PDB file of N, CA, C and O in Angstrom:
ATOM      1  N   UNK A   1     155.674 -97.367  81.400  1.00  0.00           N
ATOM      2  CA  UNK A   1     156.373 -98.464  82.081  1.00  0.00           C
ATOM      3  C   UNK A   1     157.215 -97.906  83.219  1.00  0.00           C
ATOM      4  O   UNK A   1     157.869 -96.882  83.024  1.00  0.00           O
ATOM      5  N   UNK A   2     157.238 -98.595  84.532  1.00  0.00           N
ATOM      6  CA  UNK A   2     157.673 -97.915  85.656  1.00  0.00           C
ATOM      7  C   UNK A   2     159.622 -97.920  84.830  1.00  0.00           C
ATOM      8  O   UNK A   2     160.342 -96.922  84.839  1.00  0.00           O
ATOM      9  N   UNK A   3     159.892 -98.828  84.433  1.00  0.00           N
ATOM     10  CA  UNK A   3     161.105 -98.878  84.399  1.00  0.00           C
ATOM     11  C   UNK A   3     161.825 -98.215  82.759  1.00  0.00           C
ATOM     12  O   UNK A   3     162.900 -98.507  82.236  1.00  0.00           O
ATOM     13  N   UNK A   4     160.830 -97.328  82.319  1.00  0.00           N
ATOM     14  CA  UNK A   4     161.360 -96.848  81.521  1.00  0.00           C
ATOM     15  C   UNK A   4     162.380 -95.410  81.811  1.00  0.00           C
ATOM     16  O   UNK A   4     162.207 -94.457  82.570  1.00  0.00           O
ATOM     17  N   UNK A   5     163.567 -95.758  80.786  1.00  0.00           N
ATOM     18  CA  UNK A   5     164.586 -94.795  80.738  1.00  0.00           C
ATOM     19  C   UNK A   5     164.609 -93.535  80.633  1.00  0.00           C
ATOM     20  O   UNK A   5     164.135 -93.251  79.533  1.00  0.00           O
ATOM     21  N   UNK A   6     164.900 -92.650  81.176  1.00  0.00           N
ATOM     22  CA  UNK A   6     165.026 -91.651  81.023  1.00  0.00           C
ATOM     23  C   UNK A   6     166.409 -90.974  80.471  1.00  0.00           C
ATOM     24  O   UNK A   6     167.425 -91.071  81.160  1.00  0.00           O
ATOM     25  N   UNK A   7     166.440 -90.115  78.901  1.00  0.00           N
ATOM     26  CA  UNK A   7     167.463 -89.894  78.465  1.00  0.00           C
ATOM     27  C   UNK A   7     167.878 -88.458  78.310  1.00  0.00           C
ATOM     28  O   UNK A   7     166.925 -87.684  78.404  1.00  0.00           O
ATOM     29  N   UNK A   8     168.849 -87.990  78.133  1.00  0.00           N
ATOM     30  CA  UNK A   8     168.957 -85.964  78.356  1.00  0.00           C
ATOM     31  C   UNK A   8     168.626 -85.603  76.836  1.00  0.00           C
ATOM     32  O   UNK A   8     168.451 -86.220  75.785  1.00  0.00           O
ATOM     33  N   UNK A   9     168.630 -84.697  77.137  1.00  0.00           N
ATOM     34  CA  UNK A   9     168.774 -83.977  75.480  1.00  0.00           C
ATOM     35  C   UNK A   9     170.005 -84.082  74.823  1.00  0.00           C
ATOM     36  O   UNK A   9     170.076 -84.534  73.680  1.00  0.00           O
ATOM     37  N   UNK A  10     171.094 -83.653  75.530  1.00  0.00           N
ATOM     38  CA  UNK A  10     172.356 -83.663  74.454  1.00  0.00           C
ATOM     39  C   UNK A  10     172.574 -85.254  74.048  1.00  0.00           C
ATOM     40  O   UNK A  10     173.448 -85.374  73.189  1.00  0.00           O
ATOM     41  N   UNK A  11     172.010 -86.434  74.450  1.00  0.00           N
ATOM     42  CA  UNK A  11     172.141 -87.623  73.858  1.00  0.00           C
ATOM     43  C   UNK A  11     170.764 -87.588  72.675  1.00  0.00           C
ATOM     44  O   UNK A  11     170.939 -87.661  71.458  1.00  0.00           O
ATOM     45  N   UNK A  12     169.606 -87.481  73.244  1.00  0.00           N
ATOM     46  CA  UNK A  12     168.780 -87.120  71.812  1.00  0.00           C
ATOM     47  C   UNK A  12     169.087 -86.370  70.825  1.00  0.00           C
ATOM     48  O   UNK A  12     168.386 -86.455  69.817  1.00  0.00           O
ATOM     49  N   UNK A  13     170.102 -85.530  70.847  1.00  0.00           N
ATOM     50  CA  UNK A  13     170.587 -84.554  69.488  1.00  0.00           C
ATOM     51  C   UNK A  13     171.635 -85.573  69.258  1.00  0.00           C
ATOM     52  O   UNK A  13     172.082 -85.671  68.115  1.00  0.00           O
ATOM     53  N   UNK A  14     172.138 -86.431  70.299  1.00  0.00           N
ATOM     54  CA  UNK A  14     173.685 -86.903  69.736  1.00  0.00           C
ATOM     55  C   UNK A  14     173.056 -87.892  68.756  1.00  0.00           C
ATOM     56  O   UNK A  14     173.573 -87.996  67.644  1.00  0.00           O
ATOM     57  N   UNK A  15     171.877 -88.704  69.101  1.00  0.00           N
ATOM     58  CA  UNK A  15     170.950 -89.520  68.381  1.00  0.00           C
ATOM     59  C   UNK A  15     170.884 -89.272  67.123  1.00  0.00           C
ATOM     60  O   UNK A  15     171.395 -89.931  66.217  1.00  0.00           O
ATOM     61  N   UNK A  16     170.124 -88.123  67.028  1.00  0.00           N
ATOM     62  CA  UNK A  16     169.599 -87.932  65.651  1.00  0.00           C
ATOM     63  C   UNK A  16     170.289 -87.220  64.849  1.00  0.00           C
ATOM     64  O   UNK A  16     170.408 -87.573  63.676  1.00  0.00           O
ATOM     65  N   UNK A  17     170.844 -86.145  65.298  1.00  0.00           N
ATOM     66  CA  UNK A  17     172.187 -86.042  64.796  1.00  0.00           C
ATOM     67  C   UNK A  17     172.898 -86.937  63.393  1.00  0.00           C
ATOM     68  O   UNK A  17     173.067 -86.693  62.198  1.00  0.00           O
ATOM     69  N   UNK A  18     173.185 -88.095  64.335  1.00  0.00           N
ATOM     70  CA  UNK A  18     174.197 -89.233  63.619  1.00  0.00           C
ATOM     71  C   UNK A  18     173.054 -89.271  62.769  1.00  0.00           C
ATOM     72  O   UNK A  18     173.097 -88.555  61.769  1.00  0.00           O
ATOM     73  N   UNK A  19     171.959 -90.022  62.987  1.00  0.00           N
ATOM     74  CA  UNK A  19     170.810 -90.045  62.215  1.00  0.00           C
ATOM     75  C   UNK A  19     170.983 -89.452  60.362  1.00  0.00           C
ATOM     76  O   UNK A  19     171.007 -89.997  59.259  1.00  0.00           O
ATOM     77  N   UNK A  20     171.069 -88.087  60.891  1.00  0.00           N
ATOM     78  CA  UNK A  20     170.771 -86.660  59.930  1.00  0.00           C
ATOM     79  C   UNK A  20     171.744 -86.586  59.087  1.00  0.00           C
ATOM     80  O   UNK A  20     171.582 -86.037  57.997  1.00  0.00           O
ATOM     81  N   UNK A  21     173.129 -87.229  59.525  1.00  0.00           N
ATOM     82  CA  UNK A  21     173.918 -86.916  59.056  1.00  0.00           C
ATOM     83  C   UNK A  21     173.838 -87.917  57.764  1.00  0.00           C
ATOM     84  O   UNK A  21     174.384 -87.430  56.774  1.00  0.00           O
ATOM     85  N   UNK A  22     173.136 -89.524  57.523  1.00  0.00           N
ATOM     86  CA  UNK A  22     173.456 -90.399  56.846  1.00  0.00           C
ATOM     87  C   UNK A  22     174.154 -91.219  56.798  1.00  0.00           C
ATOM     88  O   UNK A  22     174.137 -91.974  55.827  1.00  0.00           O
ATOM     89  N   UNK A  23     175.324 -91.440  58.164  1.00  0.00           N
ATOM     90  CA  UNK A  23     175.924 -92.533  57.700  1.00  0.00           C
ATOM     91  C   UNK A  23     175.298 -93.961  58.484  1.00  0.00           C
ATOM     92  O   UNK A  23     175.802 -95.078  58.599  1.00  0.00           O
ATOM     93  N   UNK A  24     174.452 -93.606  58.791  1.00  0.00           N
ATOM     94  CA  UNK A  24     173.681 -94.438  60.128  1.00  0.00           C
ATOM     95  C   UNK A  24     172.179 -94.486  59.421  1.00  0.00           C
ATOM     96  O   UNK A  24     171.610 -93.468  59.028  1.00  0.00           O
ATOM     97  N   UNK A  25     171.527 -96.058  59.302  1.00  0.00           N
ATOM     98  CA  UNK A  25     170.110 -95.914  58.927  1.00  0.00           C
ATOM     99  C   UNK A  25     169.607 -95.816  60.629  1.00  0.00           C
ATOM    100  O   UNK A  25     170.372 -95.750  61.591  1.00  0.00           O
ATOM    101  N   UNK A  26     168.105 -95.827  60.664  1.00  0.00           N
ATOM    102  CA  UNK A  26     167.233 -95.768  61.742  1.00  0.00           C
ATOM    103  C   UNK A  26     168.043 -97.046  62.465  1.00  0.00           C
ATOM    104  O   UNK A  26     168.925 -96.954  63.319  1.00  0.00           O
ATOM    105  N   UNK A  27     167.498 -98.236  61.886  1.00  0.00           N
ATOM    106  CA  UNK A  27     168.218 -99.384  62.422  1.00  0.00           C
ATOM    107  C   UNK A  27     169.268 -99.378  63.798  1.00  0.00           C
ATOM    108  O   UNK A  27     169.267 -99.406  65.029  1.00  0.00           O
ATOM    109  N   UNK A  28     170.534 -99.294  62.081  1.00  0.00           N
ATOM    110  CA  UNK A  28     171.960 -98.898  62.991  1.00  0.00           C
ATOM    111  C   UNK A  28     171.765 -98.241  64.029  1.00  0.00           C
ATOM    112  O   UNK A  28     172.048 -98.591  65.174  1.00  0.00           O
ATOM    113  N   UNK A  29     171.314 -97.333  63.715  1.00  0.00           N
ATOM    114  CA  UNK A  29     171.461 -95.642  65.057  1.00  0.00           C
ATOM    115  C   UNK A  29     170.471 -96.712  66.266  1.00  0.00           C
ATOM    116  O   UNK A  29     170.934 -96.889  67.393  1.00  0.00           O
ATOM    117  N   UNK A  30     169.394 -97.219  65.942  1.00  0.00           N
ATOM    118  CA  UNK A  30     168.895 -97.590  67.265  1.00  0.00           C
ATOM    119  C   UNK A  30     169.772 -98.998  68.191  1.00  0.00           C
ATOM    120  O   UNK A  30     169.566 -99.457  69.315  1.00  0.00           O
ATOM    121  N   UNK A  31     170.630 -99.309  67.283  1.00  0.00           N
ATOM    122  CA  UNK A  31     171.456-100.562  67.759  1.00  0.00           C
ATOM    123  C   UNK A  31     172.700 -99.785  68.594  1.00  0.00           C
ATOM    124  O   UNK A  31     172.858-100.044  69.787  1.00  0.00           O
ATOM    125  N   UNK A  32     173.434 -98.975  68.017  1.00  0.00           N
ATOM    126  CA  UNK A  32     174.262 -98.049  68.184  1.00  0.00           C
ATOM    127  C   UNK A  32     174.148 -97.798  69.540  1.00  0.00           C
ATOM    128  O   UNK A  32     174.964 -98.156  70.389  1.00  0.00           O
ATOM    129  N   UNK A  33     173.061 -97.139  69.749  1.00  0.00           N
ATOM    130  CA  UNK A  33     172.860 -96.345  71.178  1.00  0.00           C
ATOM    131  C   UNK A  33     171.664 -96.875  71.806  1.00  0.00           C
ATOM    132  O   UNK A  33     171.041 -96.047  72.470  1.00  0.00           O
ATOM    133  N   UNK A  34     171.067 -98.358  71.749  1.00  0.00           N
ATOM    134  CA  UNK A  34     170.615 -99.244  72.197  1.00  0.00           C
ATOM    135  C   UNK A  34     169.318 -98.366  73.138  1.00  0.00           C
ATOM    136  O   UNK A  34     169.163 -98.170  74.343  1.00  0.00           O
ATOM    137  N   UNK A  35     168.441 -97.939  71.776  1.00  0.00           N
ATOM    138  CA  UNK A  35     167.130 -97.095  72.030  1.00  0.00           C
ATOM    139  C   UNK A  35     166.273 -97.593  71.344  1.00  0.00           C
ATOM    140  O   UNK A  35     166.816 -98.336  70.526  1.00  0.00           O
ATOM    141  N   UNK A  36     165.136 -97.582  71.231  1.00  0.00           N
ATOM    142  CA  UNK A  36     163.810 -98.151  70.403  1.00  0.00           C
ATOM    143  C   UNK A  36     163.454 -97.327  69.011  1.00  0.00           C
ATOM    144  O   UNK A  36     163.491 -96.122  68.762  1.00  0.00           O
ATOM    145  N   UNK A  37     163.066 -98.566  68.146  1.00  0.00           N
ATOM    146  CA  UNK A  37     163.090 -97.205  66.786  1.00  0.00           C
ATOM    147  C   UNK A  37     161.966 -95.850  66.967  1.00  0.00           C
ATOM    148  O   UNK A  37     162.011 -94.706  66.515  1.00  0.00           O
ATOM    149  N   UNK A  38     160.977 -96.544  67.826  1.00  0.00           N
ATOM    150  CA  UNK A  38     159.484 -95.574  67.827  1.00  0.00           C
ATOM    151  C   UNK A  38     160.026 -93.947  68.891  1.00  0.00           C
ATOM    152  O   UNK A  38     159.417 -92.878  68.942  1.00  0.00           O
ATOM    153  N   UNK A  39     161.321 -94.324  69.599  1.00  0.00           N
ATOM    154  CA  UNK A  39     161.636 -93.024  70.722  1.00  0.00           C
ATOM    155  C   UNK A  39     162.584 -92.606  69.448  1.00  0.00           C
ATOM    156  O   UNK A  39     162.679 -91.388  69.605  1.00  0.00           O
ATOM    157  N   UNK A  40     163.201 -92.878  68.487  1.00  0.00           N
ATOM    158  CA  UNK A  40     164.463 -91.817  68.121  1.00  0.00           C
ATOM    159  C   UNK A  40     163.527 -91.270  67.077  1.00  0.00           C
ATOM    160  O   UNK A  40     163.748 -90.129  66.672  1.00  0.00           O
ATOM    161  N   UNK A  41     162.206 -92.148  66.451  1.00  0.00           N
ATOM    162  CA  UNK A  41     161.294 -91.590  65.432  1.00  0.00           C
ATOM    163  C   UNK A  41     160.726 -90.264  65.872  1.00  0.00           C
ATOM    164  O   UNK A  41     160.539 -89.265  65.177  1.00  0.00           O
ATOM    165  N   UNK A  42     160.406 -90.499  67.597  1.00  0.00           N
ATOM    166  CA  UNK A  42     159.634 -89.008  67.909  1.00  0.00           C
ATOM    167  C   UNK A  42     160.800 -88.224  68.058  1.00  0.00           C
ATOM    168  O   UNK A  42     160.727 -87.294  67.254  1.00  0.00           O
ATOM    169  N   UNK A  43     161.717 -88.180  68.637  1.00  0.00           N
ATOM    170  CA  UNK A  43     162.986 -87.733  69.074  1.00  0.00           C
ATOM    171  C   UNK A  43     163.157 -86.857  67.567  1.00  0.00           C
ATOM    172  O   UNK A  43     162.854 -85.667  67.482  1.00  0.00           O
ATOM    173  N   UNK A  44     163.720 -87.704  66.357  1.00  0.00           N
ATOM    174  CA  UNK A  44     163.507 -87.212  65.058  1.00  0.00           C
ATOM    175  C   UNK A  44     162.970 -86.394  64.798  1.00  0.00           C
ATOM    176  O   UNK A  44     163.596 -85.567  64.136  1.00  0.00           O
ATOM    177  N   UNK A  45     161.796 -86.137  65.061  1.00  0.00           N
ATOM    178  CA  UNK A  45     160.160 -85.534  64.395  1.00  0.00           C
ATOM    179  C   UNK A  45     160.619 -84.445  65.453  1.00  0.00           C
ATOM    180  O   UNK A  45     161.065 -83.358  65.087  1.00  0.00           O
ATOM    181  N   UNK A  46     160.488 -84.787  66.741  1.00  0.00           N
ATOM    182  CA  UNK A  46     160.475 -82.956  67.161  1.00  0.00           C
ATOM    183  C   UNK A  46     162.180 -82.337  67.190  1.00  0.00           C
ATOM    184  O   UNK A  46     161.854 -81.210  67.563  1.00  0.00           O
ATOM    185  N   UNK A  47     162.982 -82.289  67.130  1.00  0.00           N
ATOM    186  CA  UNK A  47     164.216 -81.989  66.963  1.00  0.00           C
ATOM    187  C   UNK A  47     163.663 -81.706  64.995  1.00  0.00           C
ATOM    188  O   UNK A  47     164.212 -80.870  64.278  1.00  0.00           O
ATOM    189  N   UNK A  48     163.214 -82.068  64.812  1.00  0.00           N
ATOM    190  CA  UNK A  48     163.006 -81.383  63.355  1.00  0.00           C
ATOM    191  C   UNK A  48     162.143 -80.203  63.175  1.00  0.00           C
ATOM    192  O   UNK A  48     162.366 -79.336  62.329  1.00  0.00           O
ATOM    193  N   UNK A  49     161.035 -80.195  64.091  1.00  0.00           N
ATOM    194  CA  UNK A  49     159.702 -79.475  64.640  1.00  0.00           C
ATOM    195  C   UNK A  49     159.857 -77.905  64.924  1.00  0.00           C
ATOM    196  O   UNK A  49     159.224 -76.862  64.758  1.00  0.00           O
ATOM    197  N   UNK A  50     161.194 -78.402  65.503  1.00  0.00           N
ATOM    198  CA  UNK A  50     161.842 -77.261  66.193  1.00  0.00           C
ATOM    199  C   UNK A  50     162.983 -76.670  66.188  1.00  0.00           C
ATOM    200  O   UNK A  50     163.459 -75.744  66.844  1.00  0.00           O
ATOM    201  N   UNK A  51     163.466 -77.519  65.120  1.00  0.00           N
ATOM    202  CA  UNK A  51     165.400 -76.935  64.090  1.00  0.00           C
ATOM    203  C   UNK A  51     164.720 -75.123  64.093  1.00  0.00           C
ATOM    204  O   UNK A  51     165.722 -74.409  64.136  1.00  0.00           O
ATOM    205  N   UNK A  52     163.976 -74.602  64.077  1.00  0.00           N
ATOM    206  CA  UNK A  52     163.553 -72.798  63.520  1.00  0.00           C
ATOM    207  C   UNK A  52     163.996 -72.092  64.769  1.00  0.00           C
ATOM    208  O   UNK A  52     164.169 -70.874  64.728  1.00  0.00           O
ATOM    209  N   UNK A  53     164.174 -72.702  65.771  1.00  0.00           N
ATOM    210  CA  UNK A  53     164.297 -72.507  67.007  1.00  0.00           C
ATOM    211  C   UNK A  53     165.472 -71.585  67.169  1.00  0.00           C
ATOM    212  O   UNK A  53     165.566 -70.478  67.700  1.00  0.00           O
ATOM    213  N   UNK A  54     166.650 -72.637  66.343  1.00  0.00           N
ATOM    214  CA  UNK A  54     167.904 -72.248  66.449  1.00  0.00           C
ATOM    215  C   UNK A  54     168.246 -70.755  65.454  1.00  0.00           C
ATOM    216  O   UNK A  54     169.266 -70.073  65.353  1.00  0.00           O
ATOM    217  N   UNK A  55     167.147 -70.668  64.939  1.00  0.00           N
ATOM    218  CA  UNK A  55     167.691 -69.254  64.276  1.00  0.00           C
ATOM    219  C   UNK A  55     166.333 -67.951  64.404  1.00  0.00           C
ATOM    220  O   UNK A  55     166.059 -67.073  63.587  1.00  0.00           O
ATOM    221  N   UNK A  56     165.862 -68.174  65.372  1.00  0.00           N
ATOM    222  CA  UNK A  56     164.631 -67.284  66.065  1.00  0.00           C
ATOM    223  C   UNK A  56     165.475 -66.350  66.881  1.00  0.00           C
ATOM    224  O   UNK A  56     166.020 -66.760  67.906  1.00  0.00           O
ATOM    225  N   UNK A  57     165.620 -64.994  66.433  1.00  0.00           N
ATOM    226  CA  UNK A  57     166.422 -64.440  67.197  1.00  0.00           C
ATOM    227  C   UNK A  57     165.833 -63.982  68.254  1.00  0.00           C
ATOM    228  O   UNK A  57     166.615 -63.576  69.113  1.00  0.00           O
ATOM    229  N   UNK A  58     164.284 -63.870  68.592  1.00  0.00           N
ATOM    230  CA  UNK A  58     163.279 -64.067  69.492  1.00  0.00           C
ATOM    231  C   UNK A  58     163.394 -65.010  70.840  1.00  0.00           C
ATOM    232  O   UNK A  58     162.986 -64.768  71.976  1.00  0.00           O
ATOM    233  N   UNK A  59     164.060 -66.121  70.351  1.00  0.00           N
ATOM    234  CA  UNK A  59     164.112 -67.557  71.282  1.00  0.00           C
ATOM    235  C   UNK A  59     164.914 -67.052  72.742  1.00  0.00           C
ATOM    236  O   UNK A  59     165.891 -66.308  72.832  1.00  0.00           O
ATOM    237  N   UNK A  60     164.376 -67.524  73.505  1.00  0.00           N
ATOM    238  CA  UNK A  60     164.927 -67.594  74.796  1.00  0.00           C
ATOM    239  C   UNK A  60     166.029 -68.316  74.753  1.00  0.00           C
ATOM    240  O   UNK A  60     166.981 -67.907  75.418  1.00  0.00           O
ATOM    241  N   UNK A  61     166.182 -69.583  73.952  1.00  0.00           N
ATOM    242  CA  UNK A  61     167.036 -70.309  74.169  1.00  0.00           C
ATOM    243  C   UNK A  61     168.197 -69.840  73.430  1.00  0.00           C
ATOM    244  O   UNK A  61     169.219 -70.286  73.951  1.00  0.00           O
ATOM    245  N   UNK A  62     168.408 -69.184  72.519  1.00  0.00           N
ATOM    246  CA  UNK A  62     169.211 -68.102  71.882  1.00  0.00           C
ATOM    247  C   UNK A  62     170.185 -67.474  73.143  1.00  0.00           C
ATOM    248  O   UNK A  62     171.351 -67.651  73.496  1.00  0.00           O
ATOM    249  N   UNK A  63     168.928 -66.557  73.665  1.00  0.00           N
ATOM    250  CA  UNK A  63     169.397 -66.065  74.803  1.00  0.00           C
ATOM    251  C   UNK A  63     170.539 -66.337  75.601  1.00  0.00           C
ATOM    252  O   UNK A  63     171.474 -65.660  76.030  1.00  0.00           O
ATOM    253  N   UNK A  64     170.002 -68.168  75.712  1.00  0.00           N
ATOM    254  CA  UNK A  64     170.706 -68.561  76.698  1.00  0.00           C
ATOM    255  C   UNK A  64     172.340 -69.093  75.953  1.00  0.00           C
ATOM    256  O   UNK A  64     173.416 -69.328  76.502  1.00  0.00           O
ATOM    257  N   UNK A  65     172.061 -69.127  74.970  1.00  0.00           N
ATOM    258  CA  UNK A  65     173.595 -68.906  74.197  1.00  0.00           C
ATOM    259  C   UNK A  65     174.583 -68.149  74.413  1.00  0.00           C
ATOM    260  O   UNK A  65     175.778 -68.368  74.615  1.00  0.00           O
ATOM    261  N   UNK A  66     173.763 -66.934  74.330  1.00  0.00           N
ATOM    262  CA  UNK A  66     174.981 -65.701  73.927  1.00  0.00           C
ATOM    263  C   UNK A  66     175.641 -65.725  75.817  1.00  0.00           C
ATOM    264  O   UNK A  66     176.852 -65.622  76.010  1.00  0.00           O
ATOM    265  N   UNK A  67     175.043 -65.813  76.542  1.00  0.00           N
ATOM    266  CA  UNK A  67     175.274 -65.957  78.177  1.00  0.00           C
ATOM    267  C   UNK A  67     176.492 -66.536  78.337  1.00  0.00           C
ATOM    268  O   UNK A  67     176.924 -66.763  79.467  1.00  0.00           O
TER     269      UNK A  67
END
């Protein structure tokens, strides 16, 4: 869709996040931050895909931590 949103990452972690944490069902969280359930579902799924990321001491993005 031409007029679809474009959102950053630190709001997709802020997303699912709340999500992960439990005090928020899918629902809530998509009312909350006024997103579609099917984008925070994928959003969900790869932010889960890729949680190994954060402790790959290999990762570039590591890298870009310690910086």
């Amino acid at each position: 869709a031409p007029n679809k949103k474009k959102y950053s990452a630190q709001f997709k972690v802020k997303v699912v996040l709340d999500l992960l944490s439990g005090d928020l069902t899918l629902g809530q969280g998509c009312a909350k931050y006024s997103v579609t359930n099917k984008s925070v579902a994928a959003w969900k799924k790869g932010f889960l895909a890729n949680a190994s990321m954060a402790f790959d001491v290999d990762s570039t993005a590591l890298e870009q931590l310690r910086l």
